[in-house]
Coordinates of C-alpha atoms and ligand atoms in Angstrom, one line a residue:
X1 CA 0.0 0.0 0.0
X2 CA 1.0 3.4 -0.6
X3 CA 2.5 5.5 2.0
X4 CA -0.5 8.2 2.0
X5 CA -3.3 5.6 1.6
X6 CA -1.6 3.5 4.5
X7 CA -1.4 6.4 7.1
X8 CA -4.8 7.9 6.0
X9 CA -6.3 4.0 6.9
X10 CA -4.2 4.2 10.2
X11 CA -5.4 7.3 10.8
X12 CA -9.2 5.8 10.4
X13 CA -8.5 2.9 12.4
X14 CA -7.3 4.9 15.4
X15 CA -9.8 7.5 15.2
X16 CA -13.2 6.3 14.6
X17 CA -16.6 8.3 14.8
X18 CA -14.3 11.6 13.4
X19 CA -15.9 12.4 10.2
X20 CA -14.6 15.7 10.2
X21 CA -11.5 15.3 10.8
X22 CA -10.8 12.4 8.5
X23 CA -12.7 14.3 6.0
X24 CA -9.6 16.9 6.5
X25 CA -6.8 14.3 6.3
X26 CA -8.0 13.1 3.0
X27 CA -8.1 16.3 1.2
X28 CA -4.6 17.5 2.9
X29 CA -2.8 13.9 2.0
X30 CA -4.4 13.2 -1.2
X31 CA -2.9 17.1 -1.6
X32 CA 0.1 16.0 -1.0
X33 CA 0.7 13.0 -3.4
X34 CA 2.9 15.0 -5.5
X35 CA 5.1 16.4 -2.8
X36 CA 5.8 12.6 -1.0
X37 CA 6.8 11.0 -4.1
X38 CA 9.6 13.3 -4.4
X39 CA 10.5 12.9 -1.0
X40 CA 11.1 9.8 0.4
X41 CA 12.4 10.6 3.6
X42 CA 9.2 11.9 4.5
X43 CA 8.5 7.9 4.8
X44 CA 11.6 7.0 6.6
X45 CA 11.1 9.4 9.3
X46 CA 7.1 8.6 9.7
X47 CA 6.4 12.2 8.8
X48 CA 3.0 11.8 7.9
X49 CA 2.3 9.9 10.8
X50 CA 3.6 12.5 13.1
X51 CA 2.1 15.5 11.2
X52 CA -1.5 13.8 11.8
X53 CA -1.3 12.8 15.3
X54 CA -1.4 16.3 17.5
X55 CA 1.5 16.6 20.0
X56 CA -1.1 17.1 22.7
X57 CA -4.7 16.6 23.4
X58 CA -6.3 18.1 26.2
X59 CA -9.9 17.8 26.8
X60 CA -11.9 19.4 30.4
X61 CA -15.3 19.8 32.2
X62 CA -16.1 23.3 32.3
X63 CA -19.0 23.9 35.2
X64 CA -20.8 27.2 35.2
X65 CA -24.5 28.2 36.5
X66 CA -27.0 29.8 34.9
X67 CA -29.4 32.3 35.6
X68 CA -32.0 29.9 37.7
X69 CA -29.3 28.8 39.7
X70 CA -28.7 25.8 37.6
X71 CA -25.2 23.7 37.5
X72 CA -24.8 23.1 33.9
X73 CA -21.8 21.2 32.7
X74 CA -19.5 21.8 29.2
X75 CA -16.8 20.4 28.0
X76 CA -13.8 21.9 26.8
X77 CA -10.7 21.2 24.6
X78 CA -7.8 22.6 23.4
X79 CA -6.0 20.4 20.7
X80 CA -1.9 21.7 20.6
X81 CA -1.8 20.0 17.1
X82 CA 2.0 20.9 15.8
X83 CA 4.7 23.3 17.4
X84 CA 7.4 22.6 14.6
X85 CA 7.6 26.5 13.1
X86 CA 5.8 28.0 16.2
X87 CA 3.7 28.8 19.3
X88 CA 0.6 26.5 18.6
X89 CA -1.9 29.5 17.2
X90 CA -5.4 28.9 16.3
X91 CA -9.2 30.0 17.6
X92 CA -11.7 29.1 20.0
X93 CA -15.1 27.8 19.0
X94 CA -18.1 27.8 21.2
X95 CA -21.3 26.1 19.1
X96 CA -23.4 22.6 20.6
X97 CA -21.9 21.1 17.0
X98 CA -18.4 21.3 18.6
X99 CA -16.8 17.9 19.8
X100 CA -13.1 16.2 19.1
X101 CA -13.0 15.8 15.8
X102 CA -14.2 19.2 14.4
X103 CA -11.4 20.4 16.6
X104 CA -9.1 17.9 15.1
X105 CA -10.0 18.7 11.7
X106 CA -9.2 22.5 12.5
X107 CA -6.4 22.3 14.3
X108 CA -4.8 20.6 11.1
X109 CA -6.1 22.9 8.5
X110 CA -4.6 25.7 11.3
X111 CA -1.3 23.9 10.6
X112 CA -0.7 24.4 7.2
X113 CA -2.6 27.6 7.1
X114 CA 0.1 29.4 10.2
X115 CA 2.5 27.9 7.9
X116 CA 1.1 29.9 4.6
X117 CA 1.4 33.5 6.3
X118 CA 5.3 33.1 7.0
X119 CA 5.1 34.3 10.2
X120 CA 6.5 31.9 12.8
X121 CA 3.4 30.2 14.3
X122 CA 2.4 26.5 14.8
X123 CA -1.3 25.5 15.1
X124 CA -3.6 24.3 17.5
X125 CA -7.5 24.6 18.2
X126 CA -9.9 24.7 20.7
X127 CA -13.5 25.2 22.1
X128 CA -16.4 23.7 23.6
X129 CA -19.8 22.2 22.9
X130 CA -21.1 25.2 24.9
X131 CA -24.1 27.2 23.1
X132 CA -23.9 31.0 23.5
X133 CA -27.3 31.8 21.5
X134 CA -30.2 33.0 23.6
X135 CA -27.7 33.2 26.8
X136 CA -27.6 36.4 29.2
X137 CA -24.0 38.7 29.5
X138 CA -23.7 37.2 33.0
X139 CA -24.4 33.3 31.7
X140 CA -21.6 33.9 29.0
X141 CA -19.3 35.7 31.4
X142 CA -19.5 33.0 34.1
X143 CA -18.4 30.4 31.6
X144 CA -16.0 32.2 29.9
X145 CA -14.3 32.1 33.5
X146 CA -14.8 28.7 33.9
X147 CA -13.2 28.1 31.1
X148 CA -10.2 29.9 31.2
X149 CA -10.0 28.6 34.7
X150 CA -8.9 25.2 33.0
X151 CA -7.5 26.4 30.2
X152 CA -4.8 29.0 31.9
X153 CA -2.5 26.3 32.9
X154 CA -1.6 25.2 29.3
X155 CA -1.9 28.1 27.1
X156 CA 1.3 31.3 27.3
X157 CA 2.6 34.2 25.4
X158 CA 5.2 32.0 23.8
X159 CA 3.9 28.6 24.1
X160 CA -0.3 28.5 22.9
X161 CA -2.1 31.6 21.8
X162 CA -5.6 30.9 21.4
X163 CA -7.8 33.7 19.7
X164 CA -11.8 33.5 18.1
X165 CA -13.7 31.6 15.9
X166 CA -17.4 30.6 15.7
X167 CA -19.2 32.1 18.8
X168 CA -16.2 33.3 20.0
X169 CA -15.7 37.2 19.2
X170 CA -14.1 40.6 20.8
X171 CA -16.6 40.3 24.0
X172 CA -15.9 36.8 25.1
X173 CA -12.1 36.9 24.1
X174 CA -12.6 40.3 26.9
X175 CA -13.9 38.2 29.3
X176 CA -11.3 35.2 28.9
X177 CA -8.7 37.7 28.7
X178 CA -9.9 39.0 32.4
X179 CA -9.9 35.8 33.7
X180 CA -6.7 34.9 32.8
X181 CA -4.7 37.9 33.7
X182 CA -6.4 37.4 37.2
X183 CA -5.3 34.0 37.9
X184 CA -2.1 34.4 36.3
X185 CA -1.2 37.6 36.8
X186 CA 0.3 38.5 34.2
X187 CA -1.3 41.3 31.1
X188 CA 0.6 39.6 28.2
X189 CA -0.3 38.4 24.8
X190 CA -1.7 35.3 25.4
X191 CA -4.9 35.8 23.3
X192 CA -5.3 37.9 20.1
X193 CA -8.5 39.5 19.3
X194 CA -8.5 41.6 21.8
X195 CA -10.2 45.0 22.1
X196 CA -8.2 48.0 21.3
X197 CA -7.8 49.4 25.3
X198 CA -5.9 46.3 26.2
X199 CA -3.3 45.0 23.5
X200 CA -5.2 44.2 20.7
X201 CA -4.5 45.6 16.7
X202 CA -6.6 47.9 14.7
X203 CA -7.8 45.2 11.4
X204 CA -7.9 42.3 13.4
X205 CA -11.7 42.5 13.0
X206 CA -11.9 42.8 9.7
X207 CA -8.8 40.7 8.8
X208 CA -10.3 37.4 7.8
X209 CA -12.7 38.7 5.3
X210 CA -10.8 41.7 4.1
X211 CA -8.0 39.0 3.4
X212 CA -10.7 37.2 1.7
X213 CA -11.3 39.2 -0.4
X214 CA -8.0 40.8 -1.2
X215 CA -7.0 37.4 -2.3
X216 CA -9.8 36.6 -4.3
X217 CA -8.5 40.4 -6.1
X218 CA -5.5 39.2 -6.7
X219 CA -6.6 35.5 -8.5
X220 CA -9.0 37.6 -10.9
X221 CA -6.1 40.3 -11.1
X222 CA -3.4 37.7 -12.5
X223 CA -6.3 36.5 -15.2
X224 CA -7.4 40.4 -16.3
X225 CA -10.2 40.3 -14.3
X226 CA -11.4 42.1 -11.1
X227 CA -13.9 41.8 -8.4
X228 CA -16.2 45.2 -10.0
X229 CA -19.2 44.5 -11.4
X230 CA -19.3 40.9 -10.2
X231 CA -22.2 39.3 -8.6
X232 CA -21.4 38.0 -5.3
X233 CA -23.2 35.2 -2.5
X234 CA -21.3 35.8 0.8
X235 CA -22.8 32.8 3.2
X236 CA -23.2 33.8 6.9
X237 CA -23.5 37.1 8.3
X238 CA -20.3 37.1 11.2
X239 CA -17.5 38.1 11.5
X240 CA -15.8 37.2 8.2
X241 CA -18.9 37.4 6.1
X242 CA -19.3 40.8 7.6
X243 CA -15.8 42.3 6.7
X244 CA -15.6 40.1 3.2
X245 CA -19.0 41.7 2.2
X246 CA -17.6 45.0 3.2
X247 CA -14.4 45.1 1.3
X248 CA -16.3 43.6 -1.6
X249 CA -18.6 46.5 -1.8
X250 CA -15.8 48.6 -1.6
X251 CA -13.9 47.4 -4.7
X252 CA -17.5 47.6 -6.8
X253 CA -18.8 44.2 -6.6
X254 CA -22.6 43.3 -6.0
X255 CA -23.2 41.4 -2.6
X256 CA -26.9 39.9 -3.3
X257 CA -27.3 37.0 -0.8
X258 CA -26.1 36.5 2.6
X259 CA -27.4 34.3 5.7
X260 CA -27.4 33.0 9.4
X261 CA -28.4 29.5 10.6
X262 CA -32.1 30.0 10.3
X263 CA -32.5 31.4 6.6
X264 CA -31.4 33.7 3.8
X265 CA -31.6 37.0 2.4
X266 CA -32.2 38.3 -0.9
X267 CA -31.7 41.9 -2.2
X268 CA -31.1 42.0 -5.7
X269 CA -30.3 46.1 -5.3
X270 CA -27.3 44.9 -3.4
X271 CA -26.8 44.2 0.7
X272 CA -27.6 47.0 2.9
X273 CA -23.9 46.1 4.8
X274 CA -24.9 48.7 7.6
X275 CA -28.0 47.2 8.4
X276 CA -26.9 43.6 8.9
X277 CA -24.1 44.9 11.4
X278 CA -26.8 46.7 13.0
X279 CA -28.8 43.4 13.8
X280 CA -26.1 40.7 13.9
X281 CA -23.1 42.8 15.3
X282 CA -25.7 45.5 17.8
X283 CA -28.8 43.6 18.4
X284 CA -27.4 40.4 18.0
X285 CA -30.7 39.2 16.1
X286 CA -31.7 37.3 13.3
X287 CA -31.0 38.1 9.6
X288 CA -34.8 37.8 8.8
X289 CA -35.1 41.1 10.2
X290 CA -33.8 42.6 7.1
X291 CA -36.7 41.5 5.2
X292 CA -38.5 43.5 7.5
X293 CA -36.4 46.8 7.6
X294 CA -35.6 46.3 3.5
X295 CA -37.9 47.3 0.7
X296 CA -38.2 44.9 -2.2
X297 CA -35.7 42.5 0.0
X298 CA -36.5 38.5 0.7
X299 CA -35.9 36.3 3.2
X300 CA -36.0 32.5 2.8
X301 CA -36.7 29.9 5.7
X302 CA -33.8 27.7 5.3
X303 CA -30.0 28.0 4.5
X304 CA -29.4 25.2 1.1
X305 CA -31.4 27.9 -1.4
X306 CA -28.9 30.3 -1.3
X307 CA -26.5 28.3 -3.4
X308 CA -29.5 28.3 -6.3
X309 CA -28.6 32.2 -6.7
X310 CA -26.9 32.8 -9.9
X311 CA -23.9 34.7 -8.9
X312 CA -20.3 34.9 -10.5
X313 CA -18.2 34.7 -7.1
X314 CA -19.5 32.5 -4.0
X315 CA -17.5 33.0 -0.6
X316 CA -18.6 30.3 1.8
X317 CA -17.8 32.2 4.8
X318 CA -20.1 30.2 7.9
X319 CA -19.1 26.9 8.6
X320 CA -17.7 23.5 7.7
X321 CA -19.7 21.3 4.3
X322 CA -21.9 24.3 3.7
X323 CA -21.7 23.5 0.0
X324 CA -22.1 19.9 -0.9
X325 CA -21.9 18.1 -4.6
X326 CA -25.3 19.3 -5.2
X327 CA -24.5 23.0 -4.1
X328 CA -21.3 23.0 -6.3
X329 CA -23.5 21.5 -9.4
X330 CA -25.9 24.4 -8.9
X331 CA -23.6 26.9 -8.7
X332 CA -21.8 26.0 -11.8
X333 CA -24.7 25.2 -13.8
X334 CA -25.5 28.9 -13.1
X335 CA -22.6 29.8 -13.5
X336 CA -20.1 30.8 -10.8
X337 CA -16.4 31.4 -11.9
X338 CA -14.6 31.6 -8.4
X339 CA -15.1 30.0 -5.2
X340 CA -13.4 31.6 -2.3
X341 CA -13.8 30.2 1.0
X342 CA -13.8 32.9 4.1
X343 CA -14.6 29.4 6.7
X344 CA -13.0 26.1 7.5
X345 CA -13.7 23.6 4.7
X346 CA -17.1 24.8 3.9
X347 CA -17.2 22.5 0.8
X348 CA -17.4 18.5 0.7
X349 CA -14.7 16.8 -0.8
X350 CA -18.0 16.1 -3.7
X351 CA -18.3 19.6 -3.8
X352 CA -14.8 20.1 -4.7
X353 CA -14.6 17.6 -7.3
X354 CA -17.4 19.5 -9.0
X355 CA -15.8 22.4 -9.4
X356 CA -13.2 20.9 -10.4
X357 CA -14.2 19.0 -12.9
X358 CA -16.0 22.5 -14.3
X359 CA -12.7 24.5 -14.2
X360 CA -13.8 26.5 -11.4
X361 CA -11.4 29.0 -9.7
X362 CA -11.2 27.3 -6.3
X363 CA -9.3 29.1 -3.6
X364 CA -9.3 27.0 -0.3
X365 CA -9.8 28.2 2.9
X366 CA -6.1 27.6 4.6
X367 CA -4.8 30.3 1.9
X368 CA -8.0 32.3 1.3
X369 CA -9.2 33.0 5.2
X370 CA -5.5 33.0 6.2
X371 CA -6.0 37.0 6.9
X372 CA -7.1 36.3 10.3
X373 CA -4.2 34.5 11.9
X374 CA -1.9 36.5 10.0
X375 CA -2.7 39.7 11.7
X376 CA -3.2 38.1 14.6
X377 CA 0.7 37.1 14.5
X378 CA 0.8 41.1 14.0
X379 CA -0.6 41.2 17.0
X380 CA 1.7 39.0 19.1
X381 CA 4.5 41.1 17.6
X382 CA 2.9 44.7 18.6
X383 CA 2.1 42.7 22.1
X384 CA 6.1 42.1 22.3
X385 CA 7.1 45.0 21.3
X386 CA 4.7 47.2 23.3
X387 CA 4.0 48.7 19.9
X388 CA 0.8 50.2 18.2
X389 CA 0.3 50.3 14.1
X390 CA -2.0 52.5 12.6
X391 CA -5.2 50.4 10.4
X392 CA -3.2 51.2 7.3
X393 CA 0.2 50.0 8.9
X394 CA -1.6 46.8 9.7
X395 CA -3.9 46.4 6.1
X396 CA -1.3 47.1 4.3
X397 CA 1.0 44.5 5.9
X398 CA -2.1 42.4 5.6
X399 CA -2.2 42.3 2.0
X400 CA 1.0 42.0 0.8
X401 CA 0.7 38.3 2.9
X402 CA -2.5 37.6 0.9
X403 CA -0.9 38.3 -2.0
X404 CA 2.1 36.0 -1.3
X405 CA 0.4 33.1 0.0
X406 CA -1.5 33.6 -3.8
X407 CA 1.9 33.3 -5.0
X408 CA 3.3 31.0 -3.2
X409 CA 0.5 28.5 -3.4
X410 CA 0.0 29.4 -7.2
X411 CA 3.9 28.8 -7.5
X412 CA 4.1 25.2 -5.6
X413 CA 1.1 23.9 -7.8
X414 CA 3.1 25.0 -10.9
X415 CA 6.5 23.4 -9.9
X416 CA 4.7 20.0 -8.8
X417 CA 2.4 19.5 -12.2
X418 CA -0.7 20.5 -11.0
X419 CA -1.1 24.3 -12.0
X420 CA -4.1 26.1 -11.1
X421 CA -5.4 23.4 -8.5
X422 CA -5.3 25.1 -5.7
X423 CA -6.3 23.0 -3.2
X424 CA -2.6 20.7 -3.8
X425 CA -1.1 23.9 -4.1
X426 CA -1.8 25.5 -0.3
X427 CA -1.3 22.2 1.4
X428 CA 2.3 21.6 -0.8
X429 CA 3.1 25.3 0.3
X430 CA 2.2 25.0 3.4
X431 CA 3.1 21.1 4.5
X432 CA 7.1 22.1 3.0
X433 CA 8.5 24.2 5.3
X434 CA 6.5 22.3 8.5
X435 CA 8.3 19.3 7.3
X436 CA 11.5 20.5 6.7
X437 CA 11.4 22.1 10.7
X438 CA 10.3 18.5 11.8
X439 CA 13.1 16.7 10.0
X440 CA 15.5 19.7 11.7
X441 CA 14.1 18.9 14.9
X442 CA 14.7 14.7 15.2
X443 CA 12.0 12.3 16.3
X444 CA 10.1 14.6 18.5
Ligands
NDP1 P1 -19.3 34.0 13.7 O1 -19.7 33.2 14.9 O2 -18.9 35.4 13.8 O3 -20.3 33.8 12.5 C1 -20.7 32.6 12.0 C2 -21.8 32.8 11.1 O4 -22.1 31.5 10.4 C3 -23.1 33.2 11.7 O5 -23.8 34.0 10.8 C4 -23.8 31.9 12.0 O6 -25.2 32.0 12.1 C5 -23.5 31.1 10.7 N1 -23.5 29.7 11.0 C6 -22.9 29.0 11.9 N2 -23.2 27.7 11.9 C7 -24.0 27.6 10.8 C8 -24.7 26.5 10.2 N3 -24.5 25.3 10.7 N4 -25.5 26.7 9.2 C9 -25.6 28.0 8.7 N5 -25.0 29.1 9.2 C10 -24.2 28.9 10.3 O7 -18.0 33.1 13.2 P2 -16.8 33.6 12.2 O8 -17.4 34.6 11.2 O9 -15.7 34.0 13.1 O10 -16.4 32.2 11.5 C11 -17.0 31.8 10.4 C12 -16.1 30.7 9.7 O11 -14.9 31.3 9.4 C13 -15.8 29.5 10.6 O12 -15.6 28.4 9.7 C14 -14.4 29.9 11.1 O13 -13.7 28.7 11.5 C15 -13.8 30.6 10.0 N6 -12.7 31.4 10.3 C16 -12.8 32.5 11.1 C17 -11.8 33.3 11.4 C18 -11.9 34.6 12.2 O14 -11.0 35.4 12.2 N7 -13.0 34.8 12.9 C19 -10.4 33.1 10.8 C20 -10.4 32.0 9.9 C21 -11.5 31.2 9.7 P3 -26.0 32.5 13.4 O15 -25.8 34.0 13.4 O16 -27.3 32.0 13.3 O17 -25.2 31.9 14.6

């Protein structure tokens, strides 16, 4: 048996019931293929096998109370997945979907993806099953401290720098923050996202989407194309829909479609950005609402009809197989040109075949929502250096690393025979330099 298909059944065998994460595997190794058969070392030294097994896996009861005085009971992890180039870097996810494998499967992706930006970070993941929808500021507070009352112990400025992801934005990284400085006494860096008054950097809000999109800029750019004009479907309305929708509009492209995790809007005119930050970011609502507030604007029980939109660019920005086979074939037969994904594998390994197979500009989401980490590692480094860059310091610095991890990914696909596919591309670009800090480092 071959090398990849041998670890990739190990990896099954020892991990059972992790869908996600073997999902993840699959696409990274398959990725890989050309990259392992010029490298036979790789084999000799069980590379593979180490890359896919995190270095540590830790996994805690987090009690809080609620409102009525009841003892409710989460449980939290934190997977320290590979430390080769790095500080293990990656967010935290709160959302009742959340269990061992989804944070396996991210904390690999976060792997490759630190590795992309060139900044000196390893990657790691973490979270808990815990729901913050319809909870008060005191219920989310109190577990937020519970929490971090585990989690303290194993996370540090220069050893694991958690930071946001799904449910997990600037008000509960405040609270987490709080509770960590208290029991540790220390105010250092050991989160990023973190509100302007204590150590965080100006664009890390709206890195993730305006890296997004600054990407997807560049791909059209190197084919004499551009984002104005185009019609857009931006999935999700958080905090890298928000900002990719935003710096889409900015560059002259058409947002039409958007959603949360009850239904979609439609607004042919274009998406009214300021009104959706008004009831997802303020109010902290539902997106039907802007049926209500918008003229002429529909809203659609249910997420799967958004992908039956005709649209020329699609940016999956809300969570994980979003857009299956049957998505993908919609889109195309519509016709969609570029696929850039803003969340963690939002399309199905079907889905990606399909677009594929229809010549589809697919830009995957360890390159294309890279933004976020990156200027997060700008954040560590402003932290260090008691420093504070201006937005356009920070944007500018932003892009340029969009633009190179476009390169650099476009580049690796090239020089391994597979130009254009992007998705072998990112994980040869990003897998190279992990592996060549492993093999510096001995059996470890
Ligand atoms: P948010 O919590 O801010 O927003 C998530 C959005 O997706 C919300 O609109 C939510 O709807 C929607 N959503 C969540 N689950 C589902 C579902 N099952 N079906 C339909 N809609 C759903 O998260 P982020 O914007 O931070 O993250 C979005 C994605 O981007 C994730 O995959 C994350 O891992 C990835 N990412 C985030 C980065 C960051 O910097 N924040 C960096 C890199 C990747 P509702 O409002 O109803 O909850």
């Amino acid at each position: 048996m071959k090398y990849i298909e041998r670890v990739l059944a190990e990896l099954k065998t020892k991990n059972p019931n992790e869908a996600e994460f073997h999902q993840a595997a699959t696409e990274i190794l398959n990725g890989l293929q050309p990259v392992v058969e010029c490298h036979p070392e790789y084999e000799k030294y069980g590379l593979l096998e180490r890359f896919t097994e995190p270095e540590r896996t830790i996994m805690f009861r987090v009690p809080w109370v609620d409102d009525q005085g009841n003892v409710r009971v989460n449980r939290g992890y934190r997977v320290q997945f590979n430390s080769a180039i790095g500080p293990y870097k990656g967010g935290l996810r709160f959302h009742p979907s959340v269990n061992l494998s989804v944070i396996k499967f991210l904390g690999m992706e976060q792997i490759l993806k630190n590795s992309l930006t060139g900044l000196p970070i390893g990657g790691g993941k973490g979270g808990s099953d815990f729901d913050p929808k319809g909870k008060s500021e005191q219920e989310i507070m109190r577990f937020c401290q519970s929490f971090m009352t585990e989690l303290y112990r194993h996370v540090g400025a220069d050893t694991d720098v958690p930071a946001g992801d799904i449910g997990v934005g600037g008000r509960e990284i405040g609270y987490l923050f709080g509770q960590y400085k208290r029991i540790a006494g220390e105010h250092v860096g050991v989160l990023t996202g973190r509100g302007l008054s204590y150590g965080g950097s100006l664009a890390r809000k709206e890195a993730t989407g305006y890296g997004l999109v600054y990407m997807t800029e560049e791909a059209l750019n190197c084919r004499g194309d551009g984002l104005k004009d185009k019609t857009l479907i931006v999935s999700g309305s958080g905090n890298v829909a928000i900002y990719a929708v935003e710096k889409a509009q900015s560059m002259g492209a058409k947002v039409v479609a958007m959603y949360d995790s009850n239904g979609y809007i439609y607004d042919k005119d274009g998406i009214k950005l300021e009104i959706v930050k008004q009831i997802k970011e303020i109010e902290r609502g539902r997106i039907s609402e802007y049926a209500k507030r918008v003229k002429g604007a529909e809203y659609t029980e249910g997420c799967k009809g958004i992908w039956n939109i005709p649209c020329d660019v699609a940016l999956p920005c809300a969570t994980q197989n979003e857009i299956d086979g049957a998505d993908a074939r919609s889109l195309v037969k519509n016709g969609v040109k570029v696929i850039g994904e803003g969340a963690n594998m939002p399309t199905t390994l079907e889905g990606i075949a399909a677009f594929r197979k229809a010549g589809v500009l697919f830009l995957p989401a360890k390159a294309a929502n890279a933004g976020g980490v990156a200027t997060s590692a700008l954040e560590m480094a402003q932290s260090s250096g008691r420093l504070f860059w201006t937005f356009e310091e920070v944007d500018q610095k932003l892009k340029n690393i969009m633009v190179n991890i476009y390169r650099n990914m476009d580049a690796a696909a090239e020089e391994y025979g597979v130009a254009g596919d992007y998705v072998a591309g990112a994980n040869i670009a990003g897998f190279k330099k992990v592996a060549e800090a492993m093999l510096a480092q001995g059996v470890v």
